[in-house]
């Protein structure tokens, strides 16, 4: 299989799509620096990515991890000479969960008879991002153009960054948007995800954009993003309604949220996360 190329979707703005999980990596090239969006899932894959970036531009690179899931940031070691940005909670999450994420992937690959690939995960050094973002808007100066890291609230995780490139109307959405599969709920905040998307779609650096790059799958248009925002908002409303009606178990919440076009496994993850988050938030309130 030949290595994928960066495909330009707007001037100086490219996407490289990978066979693993249909993962998208973004590249935004300015006159002085280039921004690489996510780093793939192992050091070896990160090195392959870094070589592909160098074929596009010799400029200094700045990197952002959209979030702390392994498929987006375990390639960081290949970019350790660059400034690696992430949300402050992404760095905390990666530090806390990296070994668990690694062991889960390794176990899965061994179980599915891919020991060589499993070894590349064991050979991977997890490098934490160290330019940590807490603001809702962080400009990244690329010379003649600026990209913006946006934090819109809790959604796919509690630390998702979106990258807006307003001069060409492109937004890299990380896993806040997913094409070809349901949004992944296992670390998510189902009651907040839809509202976070609404906030981001109304943001001045996003409104007017025409190309939206999901973390996985095909580049999509505004109508697709709005449809996913609608489903996630409807899911939140159904969950809120069920909780208000006294439903307090996973099966009950799944039964109340069918009919939105999401798979049962997705609804189950959403229900588990809703109950977990509610219990944790209640615990925090009680401790105040
Ligand atoms: Zn993810």
Short mmCIF file of C-alpha atoms and ligand atoms in Angstrom, two decimals:
data_model
loop_
_atom_site.label_atom_id
_atom_site.label_comp_id
_atom_site.label_asym_id
_atom_site.label_seq_id
_atom_site.Cartn_x
_atom_site.Cartn_y
_atom_site.Cartn_z
CA UNK A 1 0.00 0.00 0.00
CA UNK A 2 1.46 3.38 -0.96
CA UNK A 3 1.87 6.07 1.68
CA UNK A 4 -0.93 8.63 1.73
CA UNK A 5 -0.26 12.17 0.51
CA UNK A 6 -1.34 15.46 1.94
CA UNK A 7 -4.32 16.57 -0.12
CA UNK A 8 -4.82 20.33 -0.36
CA UNK A 9 -8.44 21.18 0.47
CA UNK A 10 -7.85 24.97 0.47
CA UNK A 11 -4.75 27.10 -0.25
CA UNK A 12 -1.96 26.04 2.11
CA UNK A 13 -4.35 23.79 4.01
CA UNK A 14 -4.10 20.03 3.64
CA UNK A 15 -5.39 16.75 5.00
CA UNK A 16 -3.59 13.42 5.15
CA UNK A 17 -5.92 10.48 5.59
CA UNK A 18 -4.62 7.23 7.10
CA UNK A 19 -5.83 3.69 6.80
CA UNK A 20 -5.72 3.23 10.60
CA UNK A 21 -9.19 4.27 11.80
CA UNK A 22 -9.59 6.59 8.75
CA UNK A 23 -7.62 9.11 10.81
CA UNK A 24 -7.16 12.64 9.44
CA UNK A 25 -4.06 14.73 10.07
CA UNK A 26 -4.15 18.42 9.18
CA UNK A 27 -1.41 20.72 7.90
CA UNK A 28 -1.67 24.52 7.65
CA UNK A 29 1.30 26.25 6.03
CA UNK A 30 2.05 29.94 6.56
CA UNK A 31 4.97 32.07 5.38
CA UNK A 32 7.08 31.35 8.47
CA UNK A 33 5.68 28.27 10.21
CA UNK A 34 3.45 25.27 9.57
CA UNK A 35 0.87 23.86 11.97
CA UNK A 36 0.50 20.07 12.19
CA UNK A 37 -2.82 18.93 13.65
CA UNK A 38 -2.39 15.63 15.57
CA UNK A 39 0.51 13.17 15.31
CA UNK A 40 -0.94 9.64 14.71
CA UNK A 41 -0.73 6.67 17.06
CA UNK A 42 2.88 5.49 17.41
CA UNK A 43 6.37 6.94 17.20
CA UNK A 44 6.92 5.05 13.90
CA UNK A 45 3.73 6.45 12.42
CA UNK A 46 4.63 9.90 13.73
CA UNK A 47 8.00 9.66 11.98
CA UNK A 48 6.27 8.69 8.74
CA UNK A 49 4.03 11.72 9.19
CA UNK A 50 6.95 14.04 9.94
CA UNK A 51 8.63 12.91 6.70
CA UNK A 52 5.43 13.58 4.76
CA UNK A 53 5.21 17.06 6.30
CA UNK A 54 8.80 17.80 5.25
CA UNK A 55 7.88 16.90 1.65
CA UNK A 56 5.28 19.68 1.73
CA UNK A 57 7.25 22.36 3.59
CA UNK A 58 10.73 22.91 5.07
CA UNK A 59 9.36 25.45 7.56
CA UNK A 60 9.50 25.19 11.32
CA UNK A 61 6.57 23.17 12.65
CA UNK A 62 4.13 23.85 15.43
CA UNK A 63 1.99 20.92 16.55
CA UNK A 64 -1.38 20.66 18.27
CA UNK A 65 -2.94 17.56 19.85
CA UNK A 66 -6.72 17.93 19.50
CA UNK A 67 -7.15 15.60 22.47
CA UNK A 68 -5.43 12.89 24.51
CA UNK A 69 -6.66 9.76 22.72
CA UNK A 70 -3.73 7.64 21.56
CA UNK A 71 -4.60 7.72 17.86
CA UNK A 72 -4.16 11.52 17.88
CA UNK A 73 -1.05 12.00 20.03
CA UNK A 74 1.09 8.88 20.53
CA UNK A 75 3.18 10.06 17.54
CA UNK A 76 4.37 13.11 19.51
CA UNK A 77 7.92 11.77 19.97
CA UNK A 78 8.52 12.36 16.25
CA UNK A 79 7.76 16.07 16.81
CA UNK A 80 9.58 16.57 20.10
CA UNK A 81 11.66 19.43 18.66
CA UNK A 82 8.47 21.34 17.88
CA UNK A 83 6.17 23.31 20.16
CA UNK A 84 3.38 20.85 20.96
CA UNK A 85 0.13 22.53 22.02
CA UNK A 86 -2.83 20.95 23.77
CA UNK A 87 -5.45 21.85 26.32
CA UNK A 88 -4.08 21.74 29.86
CA UNK A 89 -6.55 18.96 30.70
CA UNK A 90 -5.35 16.97 27.68
CA UNK A 91 -1.85 16.87 29.13
CA UNK A 92 -3.25 15.77 32.49
CA UNK A 93 -5.42 13.14 30.83
CA UNK A 94 -2.57 11.77 28.72
CA UNK A 95 -0.29 11.56 31.74
CA UNK A 96 -3.00 9.73 33.68
CA UNK A 97 -4.26 7.37 30.94
CA UNK A 98 -1.40 6.75 28.49
CA UNK A 99 -0.33 3.39 29.90
CA UNK A 100 -3.90 2.18 30.14
CA UNK A 101 -4.59 3.27 26.56
CA UNK A 102 -1.40 1.55 25.40
CA UNK A 103 -2.18 -1.72 27.15
CA UNK A 104 -5.71 -1.78 25.75
CA UNK A 105 -4.46 -1.31 22.18
CA UNK A 106 -1.66 -3.85 22.61
CA UNK A 107 -4.08 -6.40 24.03
CA UNK A 108 -6.49 -5.84 21.13
CA UNK A 109 -3.74 -6.16 18.51
CA UNK A 110 -2.40 -9.36 20.06
CA UNK A 111 -5.90 -10.80 20.23
CA UNK A 112 -6.39 -9.99 16.53
CA UNK A 113 -3.07 -11.56 15.55
CA UNK A 114 -1.02 -8.39 14.86
CA UNK A 115 1.98 -8.81 17.20
CA UNK A 116 4.36 -6.68 15.09
CA UNK A 117 2.01 -3.72 15.20
CA UNK A 118 1.51 -4.30 18.93
CA UNK A 119 5.29 -4.07 19.36
CA UNK A 120 5.34 -0.60 17.73
CA UNK A 121 3.02 0.58 20.50
CA UNK A 122 5.34 -0.91 23.11
CA UNK A 123 8.26 0.87 21.40
CA UNK A 124 6.43 4.19 21.48
CA UNK A 125 7.55 6.86 23.91
CA UNK A 126 4.59 8.96 24.98
CA UNK A 127 5.63 12.62 24.90
CA UNK A 128 3.36 15.02 26.73
CA UNK A 129 2.32 18.27 25.06
CA UNK A 130 3.95 21.19 26.86
CA UNK A 131 2.42 24.38 25.39
CA UNK A 132 -0.73 24.17 27.44
CA UNK A 133 -3.86 26.07 26.54
CA UNK A 134 -6.58 27.16 28.96
CA UNK A 135 -8.17 29.99 27.00
CA UNK A 136 -11.16 29.60 24.69
CA UNK A 137 -9.18 31.17 21.81
CA UNK A 138 -5.44 30.76 21.23
CA UNK A 139 -3.97 32.28 18.07
CA UNK A 140 -1.13 30.43 16.37
CA UNK A 141 0.91 32.88 14.30
CA UNK A 142 2.11 31.20 11.11
CA UNK A 143 3.56 34.38 9.54
CA UNK A 144 1.17 35.71 6.90
CA UNK A 145 -1.79 33.87 8.37
CA UNK A 146 -3.12 32.81 11.75
CA UNK A 147 -4.79 29.59 12.86
CA UNK A 148 -6.85 29.57 16.05
CA UNK A 149 -7.13 26.86 18.70
CA UNK A 150 -10.65 26.99 20.07
CA UNK A 151 -12.01 25.39 23.23
CA UNK A 152 -15.80 25.35 23.23
CA UNK A 153 -16.52 23.26 26.33
CA UNK A 154 -16.81 19.59 27.21
CA UNK A 155 -17.82 17.27 24.35
CA UNK A 156 -15.96 14.18 23.06
CA UNK A 157 -13.64 14.66 26.07
CA UNK A 158 -13.23 17.45 28.64
CA UNK A 159 -10.35 18.96 26.68
CA UNK A 160 -11.08 18.94 22.91
CA UNK A 161 -9.40 21.66 20.87
CA UNK A 162 -10.75 22.63 17.47
CA UNK A 163 -8.50 24.37 14.92
CA UNK A 164 -10.06 27.14 12.85
CA UNK A 165 -8.34 28.51 9.77
CA UNK A 166 -10.65 31.41 8.96
CA UNK A 167 -8.74 32.83 5.98
CA UNK A 168 -9.74 29.74 3.96
CA UNK A 169 -12.94 28.75 5.79
CA UNK A 170 -11.62 25.43 7.12
CA UNK A 171 -12.16 23.98 10.59
CA UNK A 172 -10.40 20.89 11.94
CA UNK A 173 -12.88 19.48 14.41
CA UNK A 174 -10.93 16.62 15.98
CA UNK A 175 -13.30 13.93 17.23
CA UNK A 176 -16.08 16.45 17.98
CA UNK A 177 -17.29 15.45 14.51
CA UNK A 178 -17.07 11.96 13.11
CA UNK A 179 -17.88 10.81 9.57
CA UNK A 180 -18.52 7.16 8.73
CA UNK A 181 -19.15 6.07 12.33
CA UNK A 182 -21.03 7.28 15.37
CA UNK A 183 -19.35 9.93 17.53
CA UNK A 184 -17.23 8.09 20.13
CA UNK A 185 -18.84 8.49 23.55
CA UNK A 186 -16.62 6.51 25.93
CA UNK A 187 -14.86 9.58 27.42
CA UNK A 188 -17.57 12.03 26.44
CA UNK A 189 -20.00 14.45 28.07
CA UNK A 190 -23.25 13.57 26.29
CA UNK A 191 -25.31 16.25 28.04
CA UNK A 192 -22.90 18.98 26.87
CA UNK A 193 -21.54 17.84 23.49
CA UNK A 194 -24.37 19.28 21.36
CA UNK A 195 -24.23 22.64 23.14
CA UNK A 196 -20.45 22.78 22.74
CA UNK A 197 -20.86 22.26 18.98
CA UNK A 198 -23.44 25.05 18.89
CA UNK A 199 -21.03 27.38 20.69
CA UNK A 200 -18.26 26.52 18.25
CA UNK A 201 -20.42 26.87 15.13
CA UNK A 202 -21.40 30.38 16.28
CA UNK A 203 -17.79 31.37 16.96
CA UNK A 204 -16.62 34.25 14.71
CA UNK A 205 -13.61 32.20 13.54
CA UNK A 206 -15.91 29.31 12.55
CA UNK A 207 -19.09 30.92 11.22
CA UNK A 208 -18.75 31.21 7.45
CA UNK A 209 -16.48 28.16 7.20
CA UNK A 210 -17.26 25.76 4.36
CA UNK A 211 -14.95 22.76 4.94
CA UNK A 212 -14.96 20.75 8.13
CA UNK A 213 -12.37 18.07 8.81
CA UNK A 214 -13.46 15.36 11.25
CA UNK A 215 -10.94 13.38 13.26
CA UNK A 216 -11.92 10.31 11.25
CA UNK A 217 -13.55 9.96 7.83
CA UNK A 218 -14.34 12.24 4.89
CA UNK A 219 -14.11 16.04 4.93
CA UNK A 220 -17.68 17.26 5.37
CA UNK A 221 -19.79 20.38 4.76
CA UNK A 222 -21.72 22.60 7.12
CA UNK A 223 -24.95 20.64 6.64
CA UNK A 224 -23.24 17.47 7.91
CA UNK A 225 -21.89 19.25 10.99
CA UNK A 226 -25.28 20.81 11.70
CA UNK A 227 -26.94 17.40 11.37
CA UNK A 228 -24.50 15.83 13.84
CA UNK A 229 -24.98 18.81 16.18
CA UNK A 230 -28.74 18.22 15.91
CA UNK A 231 -28.44 14.53 16.78
CA UNK A 232 -26.16 15.25 19.75
CA UNK A 233 -28.45 18.01 21.03
CA UNK A 234 -31.45 15.72 20.68
CA UNK A 235 -29.56 13.00 22.56
CA UNK A 236 -28.82 15.45 25.37
CA UNK A 237 -32.48 16.51 25.52
CA UNK A 238 -33.68 12.88 25.62
CA UNK A 239 -31.16 12.04 28.36
CA UNK A 240 -32.16 15.12 30.39
CA UNK A 241 -35.81 14.20 30.00
CA UNK A 242 -35.24 10.61 31.08
CA UNK A 243 -33.18 11.69 34.11
CA UNK A 244 -35.87 14.19 35.08
CA UNK A 245 -38.42 11.38 34.82
CA UNK A 246 -36.38 9.37 37.30
CA UNK A 247 -34.65 6.94 34.92
CA UNK A 248 -31.35 6.14 36.59
CA UNK A 249 -29.99 3.00 34.93
CA UNK A 250 -28.12 2.35 31.68
CA UNK A 251 -30.76 0.12 30.06
CA UNK A 252 -33.46 2.63 30.85
CA UNK A 253 -31.51 5.51 29.32
CA UNK A 254 -30.69 3.45 26.21
CA UNK A 255 -34.37 2.61 25.75
CA UNK A 256 -35.29 6.32 26.02
CA UNK A 257 -32.69 7.47 23.48
CA UNK A 258 -33.34 5.05 20.59
CA UNK A 259 -34.64 6.59 17.38
CA UNK A 260 -31.89 9.18 16.89
CA UNK A 261 -30.00 7.05 14.37
CA UNK A 262 -27.23 6.14 16.82
CA UNK A 263 -26.20 2.54 17.44
CA UNK A 264 -27.10 0.85 20.71
CA UNK A 265 -23.43 0.53 21.67
CA UNK A 266 -23.08 4.31 21.28
CA UNK A 267 -26.21 4.94 23.35
CA UNK A 268 -24.91 2.59 26.01
CA UNK A 269 -21.61 4.49 26.26
CA UNK A 270 -23.57 7.76 26.37
CA UNK A 271 -25.78 6.42 29.17
CA UNK A 272 -22.81 5.18 31.21
CA UNK A 273 -21.00 8.50 30.82
CA UNK A 274 -24.12 10.48 31.68
CA UNK A 275 -24.60 8.58 34.93
CA UNK A 276 -20.88 8.71 35.78
CA UNK A 277 -20.64 12.45 35.13
CA UNK A 278 -23.82 13.18 37.06
CA UNK A 279 -22.57 11.17 40.05
CA UNK A 280 -19.18 12.92 39.94
CA UNK A 281 -20.64 16.41 39.55
CA UNK A 282 -23.03 15.70 42.45
CA UNK A 283 -20.06 14.56 44.53
CA UNK A 284 -18.22 17.80 43.74
CA UNK A 285 -21.29 19.83 44.72
CA UNK A 286 -21.63 17.91 47.98
CA UNK A 287 -17.96 18.54 48.80
CA UNK A 288 -18.25 22.32 48.32
ZN1 LIG B 1 -10.98 10.58 20.32
#
